[in-house]
Amino acid sequence: MEAKSSRDSSWYDVGSFLNHRVTANGEFEARVRFTGFDRSHDEWINVKSSIRERSIPLVESECHLIEVGDLVLCYRKIGDSELYYDAHIVQIERKLHDIQGCKCSFQVLYDHDNDEETVVLSKLCRRSQ
Ligand SMILES: [Zn+2]
């Protein structure tokens, strides 16, 4: 599973679920320990909106599966932080795959800040459908 941190809107792998509770408006929340982080990063996270099955790293043979409009998880390095944000594919520039693999470029629009960036396939994870 992966969970979206309310601190930075990035998705992280869930190491373990520590507890759960129901909020005053009837929403379920889980206390999550993130993989690779200690308990100072534990968070209460809304189960319905911000916990889901892990996204799947794309391999080059799956390049053709990605289409404009798709929701993807996009890797972004900011300073020392390695973050994974929800983004939508805006445009794809397809190139012929050769011995070095995929050379296509993908223009993405990040959901949380509406920033656009052009990335390569290896930075993208797809949602399982
Ligand atoms: Zn490609």
PDB file of C-alpha atoms and ligand atoms in Angstrom:
ATOM      1  CA  MET A   1       0.000   0.000   0.000  1.00  0.00           C
ATOM      2  CA  GLU A   2       0.968   3.633  -0.367  1.00  0.00           C
ATOM      3  CA  ALA A   3      -0.305   6.652   1.536  1.00  0.00           C
ATOM      4  CA  LYS A   4      -0.337  10.362   0.805  1.00  0.00           C
ATOM      5  CA  SER A   5       1.311  12.528   3.409  1.00  0.00           C
ATOM      6  CA  SER A   6      -0.584  15.665   4.320  1.00  0.00           C
ATOM      7  CA  ARG A   7       2.749  17.338   5.012  1.00  0.00           C
ATOM      8  CA  ASP A   8       4.011  17.439   1.444  1.00  0.00           C
ATOM      9  CA  SER A   9       1.282  15.786  -0.708  1.00  0.00           C
ATOM     10  CA  SER A  10       3.773  13.082  -1.685  1.00  0.00           C
ATOM     11  CA  TRP A  11       2.896   9.374  -1.659  1.00  0.00           C
ATOM     12  CA  TYR A  12       5.053   7.054   0.433  1.00  0.00           C
ATOM     13  CA  ASP A  13       5.137   3.302   0.868  1.00  0.00           C
ATOM     14  CA  VAL A  14       3.331   2.117   3.956  1.00  0.00           C
ATOM     15  CA  GLY A  15       5.554   0.123   6.298  1.00  0.00           C
ATOM     16  CA  SER A  16       2.835  -0.707   8.792  1.00  0.00           C
ATOM     17  CA  PHE A  17      -0.578   0.285  10.019  1.00  0.00           C
ATOM     18  CA  LEU A  18      -0.359   1.113  13.707  1.00  0.00           C
ATOM     19  CA  ASN A  19      -3.896   2.036  14.630  1.00  0.00           C
ATOM     20  CA  HIS A  20      -7.188   3.256  13.266  1.00  0.00           C
ATOM     21  CA  ARG A  21      -9.963   5.595  14.301  1.00  0.00           C
ATOM     22  CA  VAL A  22     -13.197   7.132  13.118  1.00  0.00           C
ATOM     23  CA  THR A  23     -13.310  10.909  12.968  1.00  0.00           C
ATOM     24  CA  ALA A  24     -16.225  13.046  14.120  1.00  0.00           C
ATOM     25  CA  ASN A  25     -17.663  13.124  10.595  1.00  0.00           C
ATOM     26  CA  GLY A  26     -17.518   9.357  10.224  1.00  0.00           C
ATOM     27  CA  GLU A  27     -14.363   9.043   8.124  1.00  0.00           C
ATOM     28  CA  PHE A  28     -11.916   6.245   8.732  1.00  0.00           C
ATOM     29  CA  GLU A  29      -8.322   7.157   9.399  1.00  0.00           C
ATOM     30  CA  ALA A  30      -5.297   4.935   9.870  1.00  0.00           C
ATOM     31  CA  ARG A  31      -2.117   5.681  11.743  1.00  0.00           C
ATOM     32  CA  VAL A  32       0.652   4.934   9.270  1.00  0.00           C
ATOM     33  CA  ARG A  33       4.353   4.262   9.664  1.00  0.00           C
ATOM     34  CA  PHE A  34       6.111   4.975   6.387  1.00  0.00           C
ATOM     35  CA  THR A  35       8.756   2.600   5.042  1.00  0.00           C
ATOM     36  CA  GLY A  36      12.212   3.977   5.775  1.00  0.00           C
ATOM     37  CA  PHE A  37      10.993   6.570   8.275  1.00  0.00           C
ATOM     38  CA  ASP A  38      10.845   6.536  12.050  1.00  0.00           C
ATOM     39  CA  ARG A  39       7.862   7.253  14.237  1.00  0.00           C
ATOM     40  CA  SER A  40       8.387  11.008  14.132  1.00  0.00           C
ATOM     41  CA  HIS A  41       6.925  10.811  10.610  1.00  0.00           C
ATOM     42  CA  ASP A  42       3.863   8.745  11.579  1.00  0.00           C
ATOM     43  CA  GLU A  43       0.615  10.289  10.393  1.00  0.00           C
ATOM     44  CA  TRP A  44      -3.123   9.842  10.661  1.00  0.00           C
ATOM     45  CA  ILE A  45      -4.288   9.391   7.095  1.00  0.00           C
ATOM     46  CA  ASN A  46      -7.749   9.292   5.558  1.00  0.00           C
ATOM     47  CA  VAL A  47      -8.269   5.718   4.380  1.00  0.00           C
ATOM     48  CA  LYS A  48     -10.649   6.497   1.536  1.00  0.00           C
ATOM     49  CA  SER A  49      -8.868   9.414  -0.107  1.00  0.00           C
ATOM     50  CA  SER A  50      -5.222   8.917   0.742  1.00  0.00           C
ATOM     51  CA  ILE A  51      -4.443   5.211   1.093  1.00  0.00           C
ATOM     52  CA  ARG A  52      -4.369   2.927  -1.938  1.00  0.00           C
ATOM     53  CA  GLU A  53      -2.589   0.035  -3.569  1.00  0.00           C
ATOM     54  CA  ARG A  54       0.971   0.735  -4.568  1.00  0.00           C
ATOM     55  CA  SER A  55       1.601   2.306  -7.950  1.00  0.00           C
ATOM     56  CA  ILE A  56       3.602   0.206 -10.375  1.00  0.00           C
ATOM     57  CA  PRO A  57       6.921   1.433 -11.830  1.00  0.00           C
ATOM     58  CA  LEU A  58       6.701   1.487 -15.611  1.00  0.00           C
ATOM     59  CA  VAL A  59       9.008  -0.676 -17.658  1.00  0.00           C
ATOM     60  CA  GLU A  60       9.894   0.279 -21.207  1.00  0.00           C
ATOM     61  CA  SER A  61       7.707  -2.349 -22.827  1.00  0.00           C
ATOM     62  CA  GLU A  62       4.713  -0.679 -21.134  1.00  0.00           C
ATOM     63  CA  CYS A  63       5.390   2.739 -22.629  1.00  0.00           C
ATOM     64  CA  HIS A  64       2.466   2.365 -25.040  1.00  0.00           C
ATOM     65  CA  LEU A  65       0.048   1.873 -22.131  1.00  0.00           C
ATOM     66  CA  ILE A  66       0.408   5.507 -21.107  1.00  0.00           C
ATOM     67  CA  GLU A  67      -2.007   7.899 -22.762  1.00  0.00           C
ATOM     68  CA  VAL A  68      -2.821  11.584 -22.518  1.00  0.00           C
ATOM     69  CA  GLY A  69      -5.116  12.182 -19.558  1.00  0.00           C
ATOM     70  CA  ASP A  70      -3.833   9.240 -17.516  1.00  0.00           C
ATOM     71  CA  LEU A  71      -3.225   9.599 -13.807  1.00  0.00           C
ATOM     72  CA  VAL A  72       0.357   8.637 -12.983  1.00  0.00           C
ATOM     73  CA  LEU A  73       2.650   8.863 -10.021  1.00  0.00           C
ATOM     74  CA  CYS A  74       5.655  11.005 -10.895  1.00  0.00           C
ATOM     75  CA  TYR A  75       9.043  11.017  -9.180  1.00  0.00           C
ATOM     76  CA  ARG A  76      10.411  14.432  -8.331  1.00  0.00           C
ATOM     77  CA  LYS A  77      13.579  15.283  -6.452  1.00  0.00           C
ATOM     78  CA  ILE A  78      13.424  18.514  -4.487  1.00  0.00           C
ATOM     79  CA  GLY A  79      16.617  19.214  -2.586  1.00  0.00           C
ATOM     80  CA  ASP A  80      17.373  16.004  -0.715  1.00  0.00           C
ATOM     81  CA  SER A  81      13.767  14.866  -0.767  1.00  0.00           C
ATOM     82  CA  GLU A  82      12.597  12.127  -3.100  1.00  0.00           C
ATOM     83  CA  LEU A  83       8.916  12.704  -3.661  1.00  0.00           C
ATOM     84  CA  TYR A  84       6.176  10.961  -5.588  1.00  0.00           C
ATOM     85  CA  TYR A  85       3.288  13.109  -6.717  1.00  0.00           C
ATOM     86  CA  ASP A  86       0.035  12.440  -8.490  1.00  0.00           C
ATOM     87  CA  ALA A  87       0.113  13.946 -11.955  1.00  0.00           C
ATOM     88  CA  HIS A  88      -1.805  13.764 -15.213  1.00  0.00           C
ATOM     89  CA  ILE A  89      -0.265  13.240 -18.626  1.00  0.00           C
ATOM     90  CA  VAL A  90      -0.723  16.358 -20.760  1.00  0.00           C
ATOM     91  CA  GLN A  91       1.288  15.471 -23.830  1.00  0.00           C
ATOM     92  CA  ILE A  92       3.455  12.638 -25.080  1.00  0.00           C
ATOM     93  CA  GLU A  93       6.263  12.897 -27.573  1.00  0.00           C
ATOM     94  CA  ARG A  94       6.731   9.368 -28.874  1.00  0.00           C
ATOM     95  CA  LYS A  95      10.107   8.325 -30.219  1.00  0.00           C
ATOM     96  CA  LEU A  96      11.142   5.052 -31.754  1.00  0.00           C
ATOM     97  CA  HIS A  97      12.483   2.695 -29.124  1.00  0.00           C
ATOM     98  CA  ASP A  98      15.955   1.438 -29.948  1.00  0.00           C
ATOM     99  CA  ILE A  99      18.594  -0.608 -28.174  1.00  0.00           C
ATOM    100  CA  GLN A 100      18.803   2.007 -25.424  1.00  0.00           C
ATOM    101  CA  GLY A 101      15.101   1.729 -24.830  1.00  0.00           C
ATOM    102  CA  CYS A 102      12.421   4.356 -24.431  1.00  0.00           C
ATOM    103  CA  LYS A 103      13.301   7.871 -25.490  1.00  0.00           C
ATOM    104  CA  CYS A 104       9.777   9.227 -25.351  1.00  0.00           C
ATOM    105  CA  SER A 105       9.080  12.305 -23.277  1.00  0.00           C
ATOM    106  CA  PHE A 106       6.021  12.898 -21.180  1.00  0.00           C
ATOM    107  CA  GLN A 107       4.659  16.262 -20.182  1.00  0.00           C
ATOM    108  CA  VAL A 108       2.914  15.998 -16.837  1.00  0.00           C
ATOM    109  CA  LEU A 109       0.740  18.355 -14.824  1.00  0.00           C
ATOM    110  CA  TYR A 110       1.082  17.863 -11.072  1.00  0.00           C
ATOM    111  CA  ASP A 111      -2.244  17.680  -9.276  1.00  0.00           C
ATOM    112  CA  HIS A 112      -1.193  19.411  -6.066  1.00  0.00           C
ATOM    113  CA  ASP A 113       0.435  22.562  -7.457  1.00  0.00           C
ATOM    114  CA  ASN A 114      -0.478  22.635 -11.179  1.00  0.00           C
ATOM    115  CA  ASP A 115       3.183  22.690 -12.094  1.00  0.00           C
ATOM    116  CA  GLU A 116       4.147  21.205 -15.457  1.00  0.00           C
ATOM    117  CA  GLU A 117       7.276  19.241 -16.183  1.00  0.00           C
ATOM    118  CA  THR A 118       8.599  17.054 -18.978  1.00  0.00           C
ATOM    119  CA  VAL A 119       9.940  13.721 -17.763  1.00  0.00           C
ATOM    120  CA  VAL A 120      11.161  10.365 -19.054  1.00  0.00           C
ATOM    121  CA  LEU A 121       9.362   7.062 -18.615  1.00  0.00           C
ATOM    122  CA  SER A 122      11.547   5.847 -15.762  1.00  0.00           C
ATOM    123  CA  LYS A 123      10.185   8.616 -13.522  1.00  0.00           C
ATOM    124  CA  LEU A 124       6.618   7.429 -13.905  1.00  0.00           C
ATOM    125  CA  CYS A 125       4.590   4.818 -12.087  1.00  0.00           C
ATOM    126  CA  ARG A 126       1.200   3.763 -13.321  1.00  0.00           C
ATOM    127  CA  ARG A 127      -1.955   3.119 -11.391  1.00  0.00           C
ATOM    128  CA  SER A 128      -3.202  -0.436 -11.431  1.00  0.00           C
ATOM    129  CA  GLN A 129      -6.618  -0.662 -13.052  1.00  0.00           C
TER     130      GLN A 129
HETATM  131 ZN    ZN B   1       8.600   5.100 -25.083  1.00  0.00          ZN
END
